[in-house]
Coordinates of C-alpha atoms and ligand atoms in Angstrom, one line a residue:
M8 CA -5.0 8.4 -34.2
S9 CA -4.5 4.8 -36.1
A10 CA -6.9 2.1 -34.3
F11 CA -4.0 0.4 -33.5
T12 CA -1.1 1.3 -30.7
P13 CA 2.0 -0.6 -31.3
G14 CA 4.3 -1.7 -28.3
R15 CA 3.4 -2.4 -24.8
H16 CA 1.0 -0.2 -22.7
V17 CA 3.2 1.3 -20.0
L18 CA 1.4 0.9 -16.6
Q19 CA 3.2 3.3 -14.1
T20 CA 0.1 3.7 -11.7
P21 CA 0.9 2.9 -8.0
G22 CA -1.2 -0.1 -8.0
P23 CA -2.2 -2.1 -9.9
T24 CA 1.6 -2.7 -11.1
N25 CA 3.0 -4.8 -13.5
L26 CA 2.8 -8.4 -13.4
P27 CA 5.8 -10.5 -13.9
D28 CA 5.8 -13.1 -16.6
R29 CA 6.0 -15.9 -14.3
V30 CA 3.0 -14.5 -12.3
L31 CA 0.9 -14.7 -15.1
R32 CA 1.9 -18.1 -16.3
A33 CA 1.4 -19.2 -12.9
M34 CA -2.3 -18.4 -13.1
D35 CA -2.4 -20.1 -16.6
R36 CA -4.0 -23.4 -15.7
N37 CA -7.2 -25.1 -14.7
A38 CA -8.7 -24.7 -11.4
I39 CA -8.4 -27.6 -8.6
N40 CA -10.4 -28.8 -5.8
H41 CA -9.8 -26.2 -3.1
R42 CA -10.8 -29.4 -0.6
G43 CA -8.1 -31.5 -1.9
P44 CA -4.6 -31.7 -0.8
E45 CA -2.8 -29.7 -3.6
F46 CA -4.8 -26.9 -2.3
G47 CA -4.0 -27.3 1.4
R48 CA -0.2 -27.6 0.5
L49 CA -0.7 -23.9 -1.7
G50 CA -2.4 -22.3 1.1
L51 CA 0.5 -23.1 3.7
S52 CA 3.0 -22.4 1.1
V53 CA 1.8 -18.7 0.4
I54 CA 1.2 -18.1 4.1
G55 CA 4.6 -19.0 4.8
K56 CA 6.0 -17.3 2.1
L57 CA 4.2 -14.0 3.1
R58 CA 6.0 -14.4 6.7
P59 CA 9.1 -12.7 5.9
V60 CA 7.2 -9.7 4.0
F61 CA 5.1 -8.9 6.9
G62 CA 7.8 -9.7 9.3
T63 CA 5.5 -11.9 11.3
E64 CA 5.3 -15.5 13.2
G65 CA 1.4 -14.8 14.0
L66 CA -1.7 -14.8 12.1
I67 CA -1.7 -14.0 8.4
G68 CA -5.2 -13.8 6.7
I69 CA -6.0 -14.0 3.2
Y70 CA -9.5 -12.7 1.9
P71 CA -10.5 -13.0 -1.7
S72 CA -11.3 -9.1 -2.1
S73 CA -9.5 -6.0 -2.6
G74 CA -7.4 -4.4 0.2
T75 CA -10.7 -2.5 1.4
G76 CA -12.0 -5.6 2.6
A77 CA -9.1 -6.3 5.1
W78 CA -9.7 -2.7 6.6
E79 CA -13.3 -3.7 7.2
A80 CA -12.1 -7.1 8.6
A81 CA -10.1 -5.0 10.8
F82 CA -12.8 -2.7 12.3
A83 CA -15.5 -5.5 12.5
N84 CA -13.2 -8.1 14.4
T85 CA -11.9 -5.6 17.1
L86 CA -14.5 -2.6 17.7
Q87 CA -18.0 -1.8 18.3
P88 CA -20.2 1.0 17.1
G89 CA -19.3 3.9 19.7
D90 CA -16.0 2.8 20.1
R91 CA -13.5 5.7 19.6
I92 CA -10.5 5.5 17.4
L93 CA -7.7 7.7 16.3
I94 CA -7.0 8.4 12.7
S95 CA -4.0 10.6 11.3
R96 CA -5.5 12.5 7.9
T97 CA -2.4 11.9 6.0
G98 CA -4.3 11.7 2.5
Q99 CA -7.1 10.1 0.7
F100 CA -6.5 6.5 1.8
A101 CA -6.5 7.7 5.6
H102 CA -9.8 9.7 4.9
L103 CA -11.5 6.9 3.2
W104 CA -10.8 4.8 6.1
E105 CA -11.8 7.0 8.5
E106 CA -15.3 7.4 6.5
M107 CA -15.4 3.5 6.8
A108 CA -15.1 4.0 10.4
R109 CA -17.8 6.6 10.5
R110 CA -20.0 4.0 8.7
F111 CA -19.4 1.6 11.2
G112 CA -20.4 3.8 14.1
L113 CA -17.1 4.4 15.3
D114 CA -16.1 7.3 16.8
A115 CA -13.3 8.9 14.7
V116 CA -11.0 11.2 16.2
A117 CA -9.0 12.5 13.0
L118 CA -5.6 14.2 13.2
E119 CA -5.4 17.2 10.4
T120 CA -2.3 17.2 8.2
D121 CA -1.6 19.1 5.1
W122 CA -1.1 16.0 3.3
R123 CA 2.4 16.9 2.5
R124 CA 3.9 14.4 5.5
G125 CA 3.4 11.3 7.4
A126 CA 1.7 10.9 10.5
D127 CA 3.1 12.8 13.7
P128 CA 3.9 10.5 16.3
A129 CA 4.4 13.3 18.8
V130 CA 0.9 14.7 18.3
I131 CA -0.6 11.0 18.4
G132 CA 1.4 10.5 21.7
Q133 CA 0.2 13.7 23.0
V134 CA -3.3 12.8 22.4
L135 CA -2.9 9.3 23.9
D136 CA -1.4 11.1 26.9
D137 CA -4.4 13.2 27.3
D138 CA -6.6 9.9 26.9
R139 CA -6.3 9.0 30.5
E140 CA -9.5 6.8 30.4
H141 CA -8.1 4.7 27.6
R142 CA -11.3 5.6 25.5
I143 CA -9.4 5.3 22.5
K144 CA -9.5 1.6 21.3
A145 CA -7.2 1.8 17.9
V146 CA -4.6 4.0 16.5
C147 CA -5.0 3.9 12.7
V148 CA -1.9 4.8 10.4
V149 CA -1.6 4.4 6.8
H150 CA 1.9 3.5 6.4
S151 CA 2.6 4.6 2.8
E152 CA -0.1 7.1 1.8
T153 CA -0.3 6.3 -2.1
S154 CA -2.3 9.9 -2.9
T155 CA 0.4 12.0 -1.4
S156 CA 3.8 9.5 -1.5
C157 CA 4.5 10.0 2.1
L158 CA 5.4 7.3 4.4
S159 CA 4.7 7.7 8.0
D160 CA 6.9 5.8 10.5
V161 CA 4.9 3.0 12.0
A162 CA 8.0 2.3 14.7
A163 CA 7.8 5.8 15.9
V164 CA 4.3 5.5 16.2
R165 CA 4.6 2.6 18.5
D166 CA 7.1 4.0 20.7
A167 CA 4.6 7.2 21.3
M168 CA 2.2 4.9 22.2
D169 CA 4.4 2.9 24.6
R170 CA 5.6 6.3 26.5
A171 CA 2.1 7.2 26.6
G172 CA 1.3 3.7 28.4
H173 CA -2.0 3.4 26.1
P174 CA -3.3 0.2 25.5
A175 CA -4.9 1.2 22.3
L176 CA -4.5 -1.4 19.2
L177 CA -2.3 0.0 16.4
M178 CA -3.6 -0.9 12.8
V179 CA -1.6 -0.1 9.9
D180 CA -2.7 0.2 6.2
A181 CA 0.7 -1.4 4.4
I182 CA -1.2 -1.6 1.3
S183 CA 1.3 0.1 -1.0
S184 CA 4.4 -0.3 1.4
L185 CA 4.4 -4.0 1.8
G186 CA 7.0 -5.4 -0.6
C187 CA 8.4 -1.8 -1.2
I188 CA 9.9 -1.2 2.1
D189 CA 11.1 -3.3 5.4
Y190 CA 8.0 -4.1 7.2
R191 CA 8.0 -5.4 10.7
H192 CA 4.5 -6.3 12.0
D193 CA 6.1 -8.5 15.0
A194 CA 9.2 -6.1 15.8
W195 CA 7.1 -2.7 15.9
R196 CA 4.3 -4.8 17.5
V197 CA 1.6 -3.6 15.1
D198 CA -1.8 -5.4 16.1
V199 CA -3.6 -5.3 12.9
T200 CA -1.7 -4.7 9.2
V201 CA -3.7 -4.6 6.0
A202 CA -2.5 -5.3 2.6
G203 CA -3.2 -6.0 -0.8
S204 CA -2.0 -8.1 -3.6
Q205 CA -1.7 -5.6 -6.6
K206 CA 0.9 -3.2 -5.4
G207 CA 4.3 -4.2 -4.1
L208 CA 3.4 -7.4 -4.2
M209 CA 3.1 -7.7 -8.2
T210 CA -0.1 -9.9 -8.1
P211 CA -3.2 -9.2 -9.9
P212 CA -5.9 -7.3 -7.7
G213 CA -8.5 -9.5 -5.8
L214 CA -6.6 -10.6 -2.8
A215 CA -6.6 -8.7 0.9
F216 CA -4.0 -9.7 3.5
T217 CA -4.1 -9.1 7.1
A218 CA -1.5 -9.9 9.7
V219 CA -3.0 -10.1 13.5
S220 CA -1.3 -9.8 16.7
A221 CA -2.0 -12.2 19.6
K222 CA -3.4 -9.0 21.3
A223 CA -5.7 -8.2 18.5
L224 CA -7.0 -11.8 18.1
A225 CA -7.8 -11.6 22.0
V226 CA -9.8 -8.7 21.6
S227 CA -11.6 -10.0 18.6
R228 CA -12.4 -13.2 20.5
A229 CA -13.7 -11.5 23.3
G230 CA -15.7 -8.8 21.2
G231 CA -15.8 -6.7 18.0
A232 CA -18.8 -6.1 16.0
R233 CA -21.2 -8.6 14.2
R234 CA -19.5 -10.3 11.5
S235 CA -19.4 -13.3 9.5
Y236 CA -17.5 -13.5 6.2
W237 CA -14.8 -11.1 7.5
D238 CA -14.4 -13.1 11.1
W239 CA -10.7 -13.7 11.8
E240 CA -11.4 -17.2 13.3
P241 CA -11.6 -19.2 10.3
L242 CA -8.1 -17.8 9.2
V243 CA -6.6 -19.0 12.0
R244 CA -7.5 -22.4 11.1
A245 CA -6.6 -21.7 7.5
N246 CA -3.1 -20.8 9.1
E247 CA -2.8 -24.6 10.3
T248 CA -4.3 -26.2 7.5
G249 CA -4.2 -24.2 4.4
F250 CA -7.7 -24.6 3.8
F251 CA -10.3 -21.8 3.8
P252 CA -14.0 -22.1 4.7
Y253 CA -15.3 -20.5 1.1
T254 CA -13.9 -21.0 -2.5
P255 CA -10.5 -19.3 -2.1
A256 CA -9.2 -17.2 -5.3
I257 CA -7.2 -20.2 -6.2
N258 CA -5.6 -19.0 -9.5
L259 CA -4.9 -15.6 -8.0
L260 CA -3.1 -18.0 -4.9
W261 CA -0.9 -19.5 -7.4
A262 CA 0.0 -15.9 -9.0
L263 CA 0.9 -14.7 -5.3
E264 CA 3.0 -17.8 -4.9
A265 CA 5.0 -17.0 -8.1
A266 CA 5.2 -13.0 -7.1
L267 CA 6.8 -14.2 -3.5
D268 CA 9.3 -16.6 -5.0
Q269 CA 10.3 -13.7 -7.3
L270 CA 10.7 -11.4 -4.2
A271 CA 12.7 -14.1 -2.4
E272 CA 14.8 -14.9 -5.4
E273 CA 15.9 -11.0 -5.8
G274 CA 16.1 -11.0 -1.8
L275 CA 14.0 -8.6 0.2
D276 CA 17.0 -6.4 0.9
A277 CA 17.6 -5.9 -2.6
V278 CA 13.9 -5.2 -3.3
Y279 CA 13.7 -2.8 -0.7
A280 CA 17.3 -1.1 -1.8
R281 CA 15.8 -1.0 -5.5
H282 CA 12.4 0.6 -4.3
Q283 CA 14.7 3.5 -2.8
R284 CA 17.0 3.8 -5.8
Y285 CA 13.9 4.4 -8.3
A286 CA 12.6 6.6 -5.9
E287 CA 15.2 8.9 -5.6
A288 CA 16.0 8.6 -9.3
T289 CA 12.2 9.9 -9.7
R290 CA 12.5 12.6 -7.3
R291 CA 15.8 13.9 -9.1
A292 CA 14.1 14.0 -12.4
A293 CA 11.2 15.9 -10.5
A294 CA 13.8 18.4 -9.1
A295 CA 15.5 18.9 -12.7
W296 CA 12.2 19.8 -14.1
G297 CA 11.6 22.2 -11.4
L298 CA 8.1 20.8 -10.3
D299 CA 7.2 20.2 -6.6
L300 CA 6.7 16.9 -4.7
Q301 CA 3.8 16.7 -3.0
C302 CA 5.6 15.0 -0.3
Q303 CA 7.6 18.2 1.9
D304 CA 9.4 15.7 4.7
P305 CA 12.4 14.4 2.9
A306 CA 12.4 11.5 6.0
A307 CA 8.8 10.8 4.6
Y308 CA 9.6 10.1 0.9
A309 CA 7.4 6.9 -0.1
P310 CA 9.2 4.0 -1.7
G311 CA 6.6 3.0 -4.2
V312 CA 5.3 6.1 -5.7
T313 CA 6.1 9.7 -6.1
A314 CA 3.3 12.4 -6.4
I315 CA 4.4 15.6 -8.2
R316 CA 2.6 18.7 -8.2
V317 CA 1.9 20.7 -11.5
P318 CA 2.5 24.4 -11.3
E319 CA -0.6 26.7 -10.2
G320 CA -3.1 27.1 -13.3
H321 CA -2.0 23.7 -14.9
S322 CA -3.9 20.7 -14.9
A323 CA -2.5 17.3 -14.1
D324 CA -5.2 15.6 -15.2
R325 CA -4.8 17.1 -18.7
L326 CA -0.9 15.9 -18.7
R327 CA -2.1 12.6 -17.9
A328 CA -4.5 12.6 -20.6
V329 CA -1.9 14.0 -23.0
I330 CA 0.5 11.4 -21.8
L331 CA -2.0 8.3 -22.2
E332 CA -3.0 9.4 -25.7
R333 CA 0.4 10.7 -27.0
F334 CA 2.6 7.9 -25.2
D335 CA 0.2 5.2 -24.1
M336 CA 1.3 5.3 -20.6
S337 CA -0.9 5.5 -17.4
L338 CA 0.0 7.4 -14.3
G339 CA -1.6 8.0 -11.3
N340 CA -4.4 10.9 -10.9
G341 CA -4.6 13.0 -7.8
L342 CA -7.1 11.9 -5.5
G343 CA -9.5 13.9 -3.3
R344 CA -8.1 17.1 -1.8
V345 CA -5.0 16.9 -4.7
E346 CA -7.2 16.0 -7.6
D347 CA -6.1 17.5 -10.8
R348 CA -3.2 19.3 -8.9
V349 CA -0.7 16.1 -8.8
F350 CA 0.0 13.4 -10.8
R351 CA 1.6 10.0 -9.6
I352 CA 4.4 8.0 -10.6
G353 CA 4.2 4.2 -9.5
H354 CA 7.9 2.7 -9.3
M355 CA 6.8 -0.2 -7.0
G356 CA 6.7 -3.8 -8.0
D357 CA 8.0 -5.5 -11.0
L358 CA 10.2 -2.9 -12.7
G359 CA 13.3 -2.9 -14.7
V360 CA 15.9 0.3 -14.6
L361 CA 15.0 1.0 -18.4
Q362 CA 11.0 0.7 -17.7
L363 CA 11.7 3.3 -15.2
T364 CA 13.6 5.8 -17.4
G365 CA 11.3 4.9 -20.3
A366 CA 8.3 6.1 -18.0
L367 CA 10.2 9.3 -16.9
T368 CA 10.8 9.9 -20.9
G369 CA 7.1 9.4 -21.1
V370 CA 6.6 12.3 -18.5
E371 CA 9.1 14.7 -20.0
M372 CA 7.9 14.3 -23.4
G373 CA 4.2 14.8 -22.0
L374 CA 5.1 18.2 -20.0
A375 CA 6.5 19.6 -23.3
A376 CA 3.5 18.3 -25.1
A377 CA 1.1 19.4 -22.5
G378 CA 2.6 23.1 -22.4
I379 CA 3.6 22.7 -18.8
P380 CA 6.4 25.2 -17.5
H381 CA 9.3 23.3 -16.8
Q382 CA 13.0 22.5 -17.4
P383 CA 14.3 19.7 -19.8
G384 CA 16.6 17.4 -18.0
G385 CA 14.8 15.4 -15.7
V386 CA 15.5 11.9 -17.5
L387 CA 18.9 12.6 -17.4
A388 CA 19.2 13.6 -13.8
A389 CA 17.4 10.3 -13.5
M390 CA 19.9 8.2 -15.5
R391 CA 22.9 9.9 -13.7
H392 CA 21.6 8.6 -10.3
L393 CA 20.5 5.1 -11.7
T394 CA 24.0 4.8 -13.3
E395 CA 26.0 6.0 -10.3
S396 CA 23.9 4.1 -7.5
N397 CA 24.6 0.6 -9.3
A398 CA 28.3 0.6 -9.4
Ligands
PLP163 C1 -4.7 1.0 -2.7 C2 -5.0 1.6 -1.6 C3 -6.0 1.2 -0.8 C4 -7.2 0.5 -1.5 O1 -6.9 -0.7 -1.9 P1 -8.0 -1.6 -2.7 O2 -7.2 -2.8 -3.0 O3 -8.2 -0.7 -3.8 O4 -9.0 -1.7 -1.9 C5 -6.1 1.6 0.5 N1 -5.0 2.2 1.2 C6 -3.8 2.2 0.5 C7 -2.7 3.0 1.2 C8 -3.7 2.0 -0.8 O5 -2.8 2.4 -1.5

């Protein structure tokens, strides 16, 4: 192989996602005084511009951390060791969140799934119904389980909690759904929503977000665990002033502002429709190849990523290695229980139609190059859908 690979690397991972040029440009400037007036305006601006994406008029916190930090903040602010939580084991990210809960000393009650569907609101409702003493303090759901490409129905989980008349907090990991699909923190009465910068929000890794309901904030003020850096209280002040108690990730916030401007310019409804269209095109490609989707519930297909299974006896990791070496494209790997069983095509964030067909072309060539049994014609099926759905 030559030491030089021409053309752009094709980044088709479900986070980090491609950065729009305007996002790159927005960061490319000197830092500013984070105690000066220009920063205050930036802080308020990004919080304001995040509101329609989260669907909230309440507290929006920003941390200089990866999304995992906002997970930790959610637990630290509202729960104490020994508190019981309910979490649906929908995939690797739910698993990691559950592991974090255990490290916090929480009593995590896990609802098993086969990693091929979303959380089951009926089962959650049943467990809450049975919890007459209201020992469960929080219900945790991963909205888009990036490891399986299954979406959970947050509104239905809320309904199940309401029907059970249960006071637990509803905590949602929306890290790979925010900016990809309509999200309504207030309308669904989510108590804590956790998100990150590097997926649907098209911003470099390094920012975590959290939306917090008045109820969760009250719980936090009355208790929670020991915390300092992750405390929500300074974020309340930041929402009023635009200033943070520590040095914020100034240049990343400029990047975020540019990304949010781009989302607004395209229009959120158009952004969400585009994600559905790309996801459907990708699934049609998989169907034409004769490969199974990891997600087995059509009502739960994720908008921003599609996990595809390789046939028994074949290696998804080897397929990805071949695609990287021969066609210079990065795909998402199988995580945890589905390691080497699936590969994941990210189609979230800043992506044009021909970037998507190009990525699918790389997969189809890779399937052939890696000797994975499949039918040709996946790209053609995707092209047909992309053409017909853009009339
Ligand atoms: C990416 C991701 C995470 C982890 O976020 P980090 O920013 O890597 O900490 C957690 N949950 C979901 C659903 C994700 O997609």
